[in-house]
PDB file of C-alpha atoms in Angstrom:
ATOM      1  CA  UNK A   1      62.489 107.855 100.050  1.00 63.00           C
ATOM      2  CA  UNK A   2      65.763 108.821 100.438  1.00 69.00           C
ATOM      3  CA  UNK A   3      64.383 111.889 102.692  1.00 70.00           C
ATOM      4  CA  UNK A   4      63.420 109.343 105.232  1.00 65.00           C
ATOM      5  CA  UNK A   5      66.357 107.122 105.391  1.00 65.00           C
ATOM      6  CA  UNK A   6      68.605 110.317 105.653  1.00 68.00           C
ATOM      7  CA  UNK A   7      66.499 111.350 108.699  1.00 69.00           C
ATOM      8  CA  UNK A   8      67.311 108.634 110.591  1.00 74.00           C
ATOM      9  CA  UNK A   9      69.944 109.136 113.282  1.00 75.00           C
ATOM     10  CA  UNK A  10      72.969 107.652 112.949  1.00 75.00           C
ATOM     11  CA  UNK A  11      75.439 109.665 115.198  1.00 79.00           C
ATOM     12  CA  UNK A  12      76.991 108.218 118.666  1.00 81.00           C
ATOM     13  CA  UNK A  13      78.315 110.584 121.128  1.00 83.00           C
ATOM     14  CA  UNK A  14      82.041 110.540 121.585  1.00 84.00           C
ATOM     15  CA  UNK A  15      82.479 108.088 124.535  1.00 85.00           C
ATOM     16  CA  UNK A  16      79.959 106.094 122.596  1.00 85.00           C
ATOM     17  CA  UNK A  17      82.272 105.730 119.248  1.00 88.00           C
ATOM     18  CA  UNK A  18      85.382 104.749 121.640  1.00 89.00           C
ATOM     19  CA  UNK A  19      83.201 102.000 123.148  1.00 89.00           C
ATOM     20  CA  UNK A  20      82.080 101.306 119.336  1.00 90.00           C
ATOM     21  CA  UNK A  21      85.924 101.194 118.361  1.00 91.00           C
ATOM     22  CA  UNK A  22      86.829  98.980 121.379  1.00 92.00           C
ATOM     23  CA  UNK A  23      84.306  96.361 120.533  1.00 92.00           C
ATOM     24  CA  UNK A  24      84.392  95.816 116.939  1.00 93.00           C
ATOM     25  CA  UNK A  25      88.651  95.880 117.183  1.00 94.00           C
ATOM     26  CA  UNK A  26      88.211  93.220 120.799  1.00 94.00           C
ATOM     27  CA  UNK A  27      85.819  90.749 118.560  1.00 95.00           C
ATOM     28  CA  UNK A  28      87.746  90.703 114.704  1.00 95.00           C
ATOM     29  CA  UNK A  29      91.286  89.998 116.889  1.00 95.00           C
ATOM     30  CA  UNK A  30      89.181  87.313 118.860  1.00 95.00           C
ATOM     31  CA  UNK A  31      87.556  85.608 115.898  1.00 95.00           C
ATOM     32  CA  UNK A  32      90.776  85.687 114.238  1.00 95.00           C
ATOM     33  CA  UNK A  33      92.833  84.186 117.019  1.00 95.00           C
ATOM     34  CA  UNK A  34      90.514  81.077 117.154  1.00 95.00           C
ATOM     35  CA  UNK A  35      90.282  80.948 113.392  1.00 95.00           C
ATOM     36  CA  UNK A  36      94.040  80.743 113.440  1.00 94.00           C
ATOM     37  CA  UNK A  37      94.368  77.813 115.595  1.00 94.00           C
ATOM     38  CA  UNK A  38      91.079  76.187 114.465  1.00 94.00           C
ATOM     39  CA  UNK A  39      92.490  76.308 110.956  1.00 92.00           C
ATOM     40  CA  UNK A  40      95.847  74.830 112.717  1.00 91.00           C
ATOM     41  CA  UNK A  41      94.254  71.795 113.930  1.00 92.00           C
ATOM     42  CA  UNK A  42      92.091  70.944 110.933  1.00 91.00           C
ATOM     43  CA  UNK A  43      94.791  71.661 108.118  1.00 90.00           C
ATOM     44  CA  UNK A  44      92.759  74.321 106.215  1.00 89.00           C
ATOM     45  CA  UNK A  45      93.080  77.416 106.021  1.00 90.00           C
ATOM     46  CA  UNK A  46      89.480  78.201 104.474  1.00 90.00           C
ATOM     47  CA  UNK A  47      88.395  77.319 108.101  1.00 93.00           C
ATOM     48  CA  UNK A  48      90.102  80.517 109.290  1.00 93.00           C
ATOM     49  CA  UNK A  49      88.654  82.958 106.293  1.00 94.00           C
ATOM     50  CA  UNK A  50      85.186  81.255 107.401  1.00 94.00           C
ATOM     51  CA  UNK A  51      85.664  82.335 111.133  1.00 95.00           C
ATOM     52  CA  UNK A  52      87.244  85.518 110.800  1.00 94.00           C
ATOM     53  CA  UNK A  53      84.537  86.653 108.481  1.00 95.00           C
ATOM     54  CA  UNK A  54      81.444  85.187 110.583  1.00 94.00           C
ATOM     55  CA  UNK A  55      83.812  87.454 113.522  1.00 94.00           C
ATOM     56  CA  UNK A  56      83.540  90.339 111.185  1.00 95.00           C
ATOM     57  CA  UNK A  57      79.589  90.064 110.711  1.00 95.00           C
ATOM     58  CA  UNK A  58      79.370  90.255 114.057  1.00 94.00           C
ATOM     59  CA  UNK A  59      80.885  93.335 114.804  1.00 94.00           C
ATOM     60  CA  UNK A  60      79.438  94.939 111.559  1.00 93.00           C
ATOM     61  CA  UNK A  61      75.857  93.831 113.943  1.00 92.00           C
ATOM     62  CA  UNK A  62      77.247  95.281 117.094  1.00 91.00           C
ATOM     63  CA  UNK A  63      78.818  98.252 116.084  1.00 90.00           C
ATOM     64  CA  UNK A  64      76.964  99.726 112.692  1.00 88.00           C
ATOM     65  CA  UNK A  65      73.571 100.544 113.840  1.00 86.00           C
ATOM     66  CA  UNK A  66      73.601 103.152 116.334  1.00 85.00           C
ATOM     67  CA  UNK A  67      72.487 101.606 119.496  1.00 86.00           C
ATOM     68  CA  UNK A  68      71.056 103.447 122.983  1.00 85.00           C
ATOM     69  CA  UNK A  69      74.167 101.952 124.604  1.00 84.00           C
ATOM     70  CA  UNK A  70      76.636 104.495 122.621  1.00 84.00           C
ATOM     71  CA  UNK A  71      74.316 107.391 123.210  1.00 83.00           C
ATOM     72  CA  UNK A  72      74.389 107.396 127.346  1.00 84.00           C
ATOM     73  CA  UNK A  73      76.844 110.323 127.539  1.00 82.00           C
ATOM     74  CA  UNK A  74      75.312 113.070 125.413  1.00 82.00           C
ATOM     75  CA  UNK A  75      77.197 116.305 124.670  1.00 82.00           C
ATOM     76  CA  UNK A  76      76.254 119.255 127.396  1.00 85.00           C
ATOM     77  CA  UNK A  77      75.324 122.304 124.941  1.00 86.00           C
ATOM     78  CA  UNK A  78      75.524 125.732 126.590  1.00 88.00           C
ATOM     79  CA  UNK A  79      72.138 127.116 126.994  1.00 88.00           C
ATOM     80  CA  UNK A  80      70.722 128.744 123.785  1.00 87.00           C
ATOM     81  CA  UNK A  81      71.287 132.675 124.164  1.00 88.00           C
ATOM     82  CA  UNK A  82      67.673 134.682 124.481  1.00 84.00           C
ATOM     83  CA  UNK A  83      66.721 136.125 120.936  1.00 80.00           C
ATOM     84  CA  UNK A  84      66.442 140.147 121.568  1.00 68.00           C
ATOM     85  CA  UNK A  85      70.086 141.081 122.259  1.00 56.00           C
ATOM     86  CA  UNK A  86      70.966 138.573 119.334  1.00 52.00           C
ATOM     87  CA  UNK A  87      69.045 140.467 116.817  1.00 54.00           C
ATOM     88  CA  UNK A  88      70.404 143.705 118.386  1.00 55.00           C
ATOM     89  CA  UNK A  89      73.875 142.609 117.652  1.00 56.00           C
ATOM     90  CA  UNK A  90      73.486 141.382 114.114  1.00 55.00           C
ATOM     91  CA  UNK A  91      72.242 144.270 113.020  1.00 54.00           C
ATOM     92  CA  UNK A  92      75.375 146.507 112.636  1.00 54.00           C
ATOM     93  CA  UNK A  93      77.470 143.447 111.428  1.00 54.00           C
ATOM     94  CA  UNK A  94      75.209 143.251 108.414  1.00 53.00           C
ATOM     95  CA  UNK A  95      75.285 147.175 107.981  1.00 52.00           C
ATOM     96  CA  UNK A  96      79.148 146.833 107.803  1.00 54.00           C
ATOM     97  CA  UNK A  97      79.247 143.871 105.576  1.00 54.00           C
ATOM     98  CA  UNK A  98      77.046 145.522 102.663  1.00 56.00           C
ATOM     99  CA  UNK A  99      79.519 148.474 103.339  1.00 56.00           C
ATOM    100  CA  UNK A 100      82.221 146.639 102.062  1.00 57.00           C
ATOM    101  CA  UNK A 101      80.545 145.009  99.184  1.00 57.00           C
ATOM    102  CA  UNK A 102      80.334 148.582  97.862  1.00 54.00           C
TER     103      UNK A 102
ATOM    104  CA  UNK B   1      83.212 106.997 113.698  1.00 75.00           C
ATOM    105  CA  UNK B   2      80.152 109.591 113.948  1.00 81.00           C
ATOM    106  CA  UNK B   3      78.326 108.256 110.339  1.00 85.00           C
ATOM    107  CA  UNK B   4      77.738 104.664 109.623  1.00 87.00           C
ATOM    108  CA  UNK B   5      80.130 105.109 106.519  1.00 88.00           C
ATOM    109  CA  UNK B   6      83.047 106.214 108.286  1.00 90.00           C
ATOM    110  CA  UNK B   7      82.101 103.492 111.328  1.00 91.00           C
ATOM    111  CA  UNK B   8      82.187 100.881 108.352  1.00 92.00           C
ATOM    112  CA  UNK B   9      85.233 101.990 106.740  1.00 94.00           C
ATOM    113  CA  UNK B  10      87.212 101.452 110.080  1.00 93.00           C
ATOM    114  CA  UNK B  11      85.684  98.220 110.766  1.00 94.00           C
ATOM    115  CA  UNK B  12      86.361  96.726 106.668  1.00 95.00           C
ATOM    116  CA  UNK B  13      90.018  98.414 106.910  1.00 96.00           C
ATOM    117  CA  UNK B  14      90.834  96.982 110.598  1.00 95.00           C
ATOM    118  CA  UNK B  15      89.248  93.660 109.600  1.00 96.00           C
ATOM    119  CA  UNK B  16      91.907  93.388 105.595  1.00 96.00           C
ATOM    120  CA  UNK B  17      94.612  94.355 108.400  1.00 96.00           C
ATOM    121  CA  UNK B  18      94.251  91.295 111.022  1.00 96.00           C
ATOM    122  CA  UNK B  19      93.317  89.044 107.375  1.00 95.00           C
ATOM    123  CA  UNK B  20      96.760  90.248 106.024  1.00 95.00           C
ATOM    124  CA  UNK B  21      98.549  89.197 109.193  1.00 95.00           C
ATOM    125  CA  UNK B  22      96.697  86.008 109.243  1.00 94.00           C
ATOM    126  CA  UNK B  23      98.020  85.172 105.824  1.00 93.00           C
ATOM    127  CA  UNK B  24     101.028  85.777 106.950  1.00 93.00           C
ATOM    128  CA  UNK B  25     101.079  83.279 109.892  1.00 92.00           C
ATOM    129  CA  UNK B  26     100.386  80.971 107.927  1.00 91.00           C
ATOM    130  CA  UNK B  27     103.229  81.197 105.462  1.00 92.00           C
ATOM    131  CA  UNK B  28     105.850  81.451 108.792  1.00 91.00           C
ATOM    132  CA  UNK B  29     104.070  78.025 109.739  1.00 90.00           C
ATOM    133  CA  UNK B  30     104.887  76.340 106.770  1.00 89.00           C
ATOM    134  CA  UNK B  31     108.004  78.275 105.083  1.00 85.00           C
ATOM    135  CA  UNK B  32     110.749  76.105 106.113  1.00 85.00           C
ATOM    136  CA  UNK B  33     109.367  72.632 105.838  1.00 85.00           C
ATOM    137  CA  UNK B  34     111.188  69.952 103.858  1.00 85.00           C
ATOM    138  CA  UNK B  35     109.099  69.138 100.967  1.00 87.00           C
ATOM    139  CA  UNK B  36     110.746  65.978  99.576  1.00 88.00           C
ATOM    140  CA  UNK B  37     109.627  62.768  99.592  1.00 89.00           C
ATOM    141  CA  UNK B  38     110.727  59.418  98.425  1.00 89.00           C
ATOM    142  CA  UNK B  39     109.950  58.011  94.713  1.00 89.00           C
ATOM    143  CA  UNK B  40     110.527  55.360  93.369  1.00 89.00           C
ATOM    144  CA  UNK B  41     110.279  55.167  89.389  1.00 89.00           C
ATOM    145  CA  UNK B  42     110.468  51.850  86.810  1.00 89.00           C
ATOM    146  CA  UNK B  43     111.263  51.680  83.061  1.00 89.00           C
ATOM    147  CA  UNK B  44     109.664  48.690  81.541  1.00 87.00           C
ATOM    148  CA  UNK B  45     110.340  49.331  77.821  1.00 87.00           C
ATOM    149  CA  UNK B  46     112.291  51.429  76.011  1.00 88.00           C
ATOM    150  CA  UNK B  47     112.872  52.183  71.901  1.00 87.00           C
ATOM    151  CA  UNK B  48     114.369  54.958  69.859  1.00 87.00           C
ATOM    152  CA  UNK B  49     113.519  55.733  66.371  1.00 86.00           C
ATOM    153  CA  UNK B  50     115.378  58.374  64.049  1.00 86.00           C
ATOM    154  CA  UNK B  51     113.274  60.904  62.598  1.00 85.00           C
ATOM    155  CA  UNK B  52     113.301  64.664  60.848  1.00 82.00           C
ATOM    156  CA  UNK B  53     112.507  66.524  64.095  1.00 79.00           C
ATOM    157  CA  UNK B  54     110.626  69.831  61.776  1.00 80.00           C
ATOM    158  CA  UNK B  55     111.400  72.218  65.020  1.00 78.00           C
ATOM    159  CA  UNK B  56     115.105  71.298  64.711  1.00 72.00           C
ATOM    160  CA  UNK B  57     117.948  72.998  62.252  1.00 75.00           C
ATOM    161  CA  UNK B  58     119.834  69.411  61.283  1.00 72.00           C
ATOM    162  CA  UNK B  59     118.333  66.329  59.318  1.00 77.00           C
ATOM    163  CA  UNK B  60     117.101  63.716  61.497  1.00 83.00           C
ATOM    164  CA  UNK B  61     117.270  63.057  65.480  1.00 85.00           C
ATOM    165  CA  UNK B  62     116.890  60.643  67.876  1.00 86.00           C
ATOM    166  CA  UNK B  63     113.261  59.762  68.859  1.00 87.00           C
ATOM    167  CA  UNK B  64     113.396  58.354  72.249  1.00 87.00           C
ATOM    168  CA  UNK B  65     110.140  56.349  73.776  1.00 89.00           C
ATOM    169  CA  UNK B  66     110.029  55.103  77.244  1.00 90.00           C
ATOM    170  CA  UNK B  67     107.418  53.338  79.383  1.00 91.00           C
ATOM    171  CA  UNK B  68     107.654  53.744  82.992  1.00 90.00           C
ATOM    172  CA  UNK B  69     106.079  53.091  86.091  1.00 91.00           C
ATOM    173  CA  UNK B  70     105.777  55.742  89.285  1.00 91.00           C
ATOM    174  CA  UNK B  71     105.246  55.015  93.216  1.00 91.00           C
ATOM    175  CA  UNK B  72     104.864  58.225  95.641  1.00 90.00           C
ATOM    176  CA  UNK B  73     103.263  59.080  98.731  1.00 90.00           C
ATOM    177  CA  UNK B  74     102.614  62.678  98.293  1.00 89.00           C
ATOM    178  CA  UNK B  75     100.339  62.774 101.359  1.00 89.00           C
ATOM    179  CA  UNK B  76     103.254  64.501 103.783  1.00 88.00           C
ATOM    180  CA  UNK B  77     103.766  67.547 101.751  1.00 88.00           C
ATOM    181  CA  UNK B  78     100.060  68.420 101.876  1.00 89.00           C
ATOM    182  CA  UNK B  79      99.524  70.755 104.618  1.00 87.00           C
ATOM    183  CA  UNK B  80      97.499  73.627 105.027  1.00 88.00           C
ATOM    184  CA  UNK B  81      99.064  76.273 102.956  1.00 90.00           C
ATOM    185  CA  UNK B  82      99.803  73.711  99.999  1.00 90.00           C
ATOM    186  CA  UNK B  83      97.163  74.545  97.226  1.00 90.00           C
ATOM    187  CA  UNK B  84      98.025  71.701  94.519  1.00 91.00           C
ATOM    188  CA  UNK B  85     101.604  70.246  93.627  1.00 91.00           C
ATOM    189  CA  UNK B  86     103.217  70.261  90.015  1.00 92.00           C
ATOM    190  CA  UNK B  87     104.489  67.538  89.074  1.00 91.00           C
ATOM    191  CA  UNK B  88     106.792  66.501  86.393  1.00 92.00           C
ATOM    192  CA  UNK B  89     109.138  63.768  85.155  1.00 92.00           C
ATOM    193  CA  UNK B  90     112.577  64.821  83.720  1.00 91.00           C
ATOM    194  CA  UNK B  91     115.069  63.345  82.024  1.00 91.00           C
ATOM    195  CA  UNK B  92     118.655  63.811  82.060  1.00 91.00           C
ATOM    196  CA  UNK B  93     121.947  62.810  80.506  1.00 91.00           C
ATOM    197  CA  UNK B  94     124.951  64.051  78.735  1.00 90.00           C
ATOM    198  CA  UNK B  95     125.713  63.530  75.196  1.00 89.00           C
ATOM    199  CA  UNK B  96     128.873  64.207  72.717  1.00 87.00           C
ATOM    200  CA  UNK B  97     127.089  67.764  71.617  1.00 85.00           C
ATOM    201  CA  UNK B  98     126.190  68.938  74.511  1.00 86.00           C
ATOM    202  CA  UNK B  99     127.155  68.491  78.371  1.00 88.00           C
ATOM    203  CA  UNK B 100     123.797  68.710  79.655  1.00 91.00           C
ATOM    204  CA  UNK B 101     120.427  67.693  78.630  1.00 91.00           C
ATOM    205  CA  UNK B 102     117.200  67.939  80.268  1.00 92.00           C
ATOM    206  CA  UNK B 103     113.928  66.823  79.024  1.00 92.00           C
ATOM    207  CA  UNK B 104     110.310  66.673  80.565  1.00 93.00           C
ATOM    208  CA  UNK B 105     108.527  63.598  79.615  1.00 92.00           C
ATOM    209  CA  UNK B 106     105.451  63.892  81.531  1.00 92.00           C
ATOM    210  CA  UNK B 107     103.636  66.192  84.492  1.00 92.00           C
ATOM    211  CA  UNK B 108     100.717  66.025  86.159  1.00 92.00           C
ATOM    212  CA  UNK B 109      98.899  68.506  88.032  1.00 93.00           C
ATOM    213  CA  UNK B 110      97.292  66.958  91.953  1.00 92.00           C
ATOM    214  CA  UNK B 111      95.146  69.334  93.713  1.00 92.00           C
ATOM    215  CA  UNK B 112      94.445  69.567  97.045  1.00 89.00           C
ATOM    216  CA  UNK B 113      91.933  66.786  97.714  1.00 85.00           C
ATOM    217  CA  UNK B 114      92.869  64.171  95.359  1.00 86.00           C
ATOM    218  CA  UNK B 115      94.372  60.891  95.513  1.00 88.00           C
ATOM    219  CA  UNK B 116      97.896  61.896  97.158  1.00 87.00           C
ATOM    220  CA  UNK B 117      98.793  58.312  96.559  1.00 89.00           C
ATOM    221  CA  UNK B 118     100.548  57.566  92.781  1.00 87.00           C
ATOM    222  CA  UNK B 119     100.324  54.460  91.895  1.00 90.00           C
ATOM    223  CA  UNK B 120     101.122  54.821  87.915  1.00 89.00           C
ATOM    224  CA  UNK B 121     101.529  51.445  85.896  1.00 89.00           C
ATOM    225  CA  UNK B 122     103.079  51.557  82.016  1.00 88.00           C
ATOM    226  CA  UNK B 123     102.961  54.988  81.509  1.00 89.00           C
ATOM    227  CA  UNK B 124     104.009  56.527  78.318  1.00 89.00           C
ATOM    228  CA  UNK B 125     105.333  59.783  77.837  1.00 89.00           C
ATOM    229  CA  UNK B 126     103.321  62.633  77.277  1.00 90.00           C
ATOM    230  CA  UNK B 127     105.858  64.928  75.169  1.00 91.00           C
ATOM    231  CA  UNK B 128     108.550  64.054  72.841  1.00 89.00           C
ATOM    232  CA  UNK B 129     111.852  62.606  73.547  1.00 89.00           C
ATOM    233  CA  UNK B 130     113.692  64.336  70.782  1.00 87.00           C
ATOM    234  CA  UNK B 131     117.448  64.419  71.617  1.00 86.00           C
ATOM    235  CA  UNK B 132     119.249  67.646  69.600  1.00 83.00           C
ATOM    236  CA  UNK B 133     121.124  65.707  67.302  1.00 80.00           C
ATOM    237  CA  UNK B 134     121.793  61.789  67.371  1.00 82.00           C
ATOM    238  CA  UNK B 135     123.149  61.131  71.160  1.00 81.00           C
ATOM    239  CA  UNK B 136     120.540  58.713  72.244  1.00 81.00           C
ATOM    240  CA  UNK B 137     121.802  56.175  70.593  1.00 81.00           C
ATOM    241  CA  UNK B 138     124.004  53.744  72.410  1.00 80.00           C
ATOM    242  CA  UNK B 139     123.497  56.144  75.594  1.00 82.00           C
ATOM    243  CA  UNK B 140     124.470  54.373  78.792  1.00 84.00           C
ATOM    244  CA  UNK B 141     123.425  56.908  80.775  1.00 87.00           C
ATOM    245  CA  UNK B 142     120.042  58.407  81.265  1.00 89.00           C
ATOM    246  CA  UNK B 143     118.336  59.709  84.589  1.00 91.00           C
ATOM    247  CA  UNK B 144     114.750  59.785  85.167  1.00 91.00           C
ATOM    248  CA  UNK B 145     113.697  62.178  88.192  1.00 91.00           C
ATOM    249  CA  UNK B 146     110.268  63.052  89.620  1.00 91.00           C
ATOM    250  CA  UNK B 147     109.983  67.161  90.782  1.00 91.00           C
ATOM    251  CA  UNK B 148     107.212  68.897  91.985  1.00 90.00           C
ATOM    252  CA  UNK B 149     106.249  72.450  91.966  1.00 91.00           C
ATOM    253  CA  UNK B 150     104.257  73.403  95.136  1.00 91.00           C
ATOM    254  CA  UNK B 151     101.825  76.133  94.898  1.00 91.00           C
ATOM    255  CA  UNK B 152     101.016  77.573  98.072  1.00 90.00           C
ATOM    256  CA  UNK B 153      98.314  79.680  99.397  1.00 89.00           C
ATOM    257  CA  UNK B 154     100.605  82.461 100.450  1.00 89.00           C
ATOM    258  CA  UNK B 155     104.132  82.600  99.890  1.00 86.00           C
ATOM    259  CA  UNK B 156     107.355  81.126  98.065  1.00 85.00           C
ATOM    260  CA  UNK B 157     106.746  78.205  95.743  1.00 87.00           C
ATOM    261  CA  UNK B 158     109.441  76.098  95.587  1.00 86.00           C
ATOM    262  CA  UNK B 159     110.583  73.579  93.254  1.00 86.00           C
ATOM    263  CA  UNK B 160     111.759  69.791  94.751  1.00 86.00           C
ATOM    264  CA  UNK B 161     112.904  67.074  93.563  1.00 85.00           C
ATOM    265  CA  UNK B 162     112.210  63.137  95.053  1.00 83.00           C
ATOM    266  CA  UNK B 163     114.835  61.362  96.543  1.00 82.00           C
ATOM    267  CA  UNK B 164     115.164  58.461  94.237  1.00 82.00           C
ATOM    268  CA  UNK B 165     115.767  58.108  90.616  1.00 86.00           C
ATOM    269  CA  UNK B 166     116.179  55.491  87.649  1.00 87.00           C
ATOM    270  CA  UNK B 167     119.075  54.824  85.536  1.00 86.00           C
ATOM    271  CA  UNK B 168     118.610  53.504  82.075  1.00 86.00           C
ATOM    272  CA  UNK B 169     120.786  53.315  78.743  1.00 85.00           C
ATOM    273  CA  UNK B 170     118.750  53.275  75.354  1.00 84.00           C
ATOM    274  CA  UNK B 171     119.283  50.100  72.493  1.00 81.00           C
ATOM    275  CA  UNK B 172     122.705  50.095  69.995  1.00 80.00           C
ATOM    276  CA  UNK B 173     120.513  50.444  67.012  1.00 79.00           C
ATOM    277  CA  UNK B 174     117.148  52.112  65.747  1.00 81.00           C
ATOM    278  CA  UNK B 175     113.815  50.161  66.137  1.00 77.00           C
ATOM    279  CA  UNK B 176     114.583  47.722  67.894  1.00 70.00           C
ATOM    280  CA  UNK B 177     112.839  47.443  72.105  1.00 73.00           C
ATOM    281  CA  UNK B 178     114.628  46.649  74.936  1.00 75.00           C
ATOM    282  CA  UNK B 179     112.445  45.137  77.769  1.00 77.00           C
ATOM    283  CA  UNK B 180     113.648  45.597  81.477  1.00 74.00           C
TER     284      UNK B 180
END
C-alpha cells in the first residue's frame, strides 16, 4: 500500500514551486485582511480565526496537490551519454579503487 | 517546496505567522481604551456581631453583615478582545489598628454573552466581614467600591474600578440593625 502512494508524483518544477509559494502566501494575507476587518465590524474576533482558517484550506487545496499548472516548465536534462565509452571508462576507476582497499 | 511535506510545512508556518500578527492587531485596537464605567451601589441593612474569628490570633472580632443593592451597565466595556469581566465588591476603611483595610465582600464572574446589565436587589455578602480586631464598631467610615478584572483575548488585563461608591458607618453596639 504504501508502495503505491509513494509512487505517486509529487514534485513541481522550480518555476512551478515559486508560483506555488506566490499563491498560497497572496490568499492566507487576503483571507486574513478581510477576517480582520470582518471581525472589526461584528465585534468578534472568532469571526477572524473562522476566515483566516477557511483562507488557509484553500490554499492547502490550491497549492498541496501537485497540479499540471506547476509542471509547465520542466527541467532540460543533457542528453543521456551512449553506453560503450561509459563502460570503457569505469573500468580502470574500479581497478584503482580495489587497489586501494588493499 | 519540491515534497508535499515541505510544501505543507511552509504553508502551516506562514499561515501561525499572519495568525500571530492578527492577534496582535487586535490587542493595539483595544489596548488603550478606558474601561470604567459608572456604578451606582445601595446599602439597605447593616449589623455587626462579635465573634471568635478561629483564623485570627486575638479573642473575638467584629462580624460585619451588609445588604446591598448594585446598578451597572457593563455593556461599553465589552468589545471584541474582552473575554469575560471579574468582578468584585470591596470594602474599605481605616481603623485604630491599622491605617488601611480592604475587604472583598462579593464577586461575580460575567462572560462574554451574558446579561451585561446588573440589576442586583438585597444582596448579601458572599465572604466574611471579619475586621482584624474590634474597629467596626462605631465606624463612621466605610467605602463600598465595585472593580472589575477584564480578561482579554490577547494582551494586558487590567484591573478598574467604577466611578461611584457608597459611604456607610456600622451601629454603636453589637446586634442591633440599622436600616437605611
Amino acid at each position: 500500500m504504501l508502495s503505491a502512494f509513494k509512487s505517486i508524483p509529487t514534485d513541481m518544477d522550480y518555476k512551478g514551486q515559486k508560483l506555488a509559494e506566490q499563491i498560497f502566501q497572496g490568499v492566507i494575507l487576503v483571507s486574513a485582511v478581510i477576517g480582520f476587518i470582518y471581525g472589526l465590524f461584528v465585534q468578534q474576533f472568532g469571526w477572524t480565526v473562522y476566515i483566516m482558517l477557511a483562507g488557509f484550506t484553500v490554499s492547502c487545496f490550491l497549492t498541496l496537490p501537485p497540479w499540471p499548472m506547476y509542471r509547465r516548465n520542466p527541467l532540460k536534462w543533457q542528453p543521456a551519454v551512449p553506453e560503450a565509452s561509459g563502460e570503457n571508462r569505469d573500468k580502470p576507476q574500479e581497478s584503482q579503487k580495489k587497489k586501494k582497499h588493499k | 517546496m519540491n515534497t508535499v511535506l515541505s510544501r505543507a510545512n511552509s504553508l502551516f508556518a506562514f499561515s501561525l505567522s499572519v495568525m500571530a500578527a492578527l492577534t496582535f492587531g487586535c490587542f493595539i485596537t483595544t489596548a488603550f481604551k478606558d474601561r470604567s464605567v459608572p456604578v451606582d451601589i445601595h446599602v439597605s441593612k447593616v449589623m455587626i456581631k462579635n465573634v471568635d474569628d478561629f483564623t485570627g490570633p486575638r479573642e473575638r472580632s467584629d462580624l460585619g453583615f451588609v445588604t446591598f443593592d448594585i446598578y451597572a451597565n457593563l455593556q461599553p466595556i465589552f468589545d471584541w478582545n474582552v473575554k469575560e469581566l471579574f468582578l468584585y465588591l470591596t470594602a474599605e476603611y481605616s481603623t485604630k489598628s491599622n491605617a488601611l483595610n480592604q475587604v472583598v465582600l462579593w464577586d461575580r464572574i460575567i462572560l462574554r454573552g451574558d446579561n451585561t446589565k446588573l440589576n442586583l436587589k438585597d444582596v448579601k455578602s458572599k465572604y466574611f466581614f471579619f475586621d482584624d480586631g474590634n474597629g467596626l464598631r462605631a465606624n463612621k467610615n466605610i467605602t463600598l467600591t465595585l472593580s472589575w478584572n477584564v480578561v482579554p483575548n490577547a494582551g494586558i488585563l487590567p484591573l478598574v474600578m467604577g466611578s461611584g461608591h457608597k459611604s456607610l458607618a456600622f451601629p454603636e453596639s453589637y446586634e442591633t440593625a440599622k436600616s437605611y
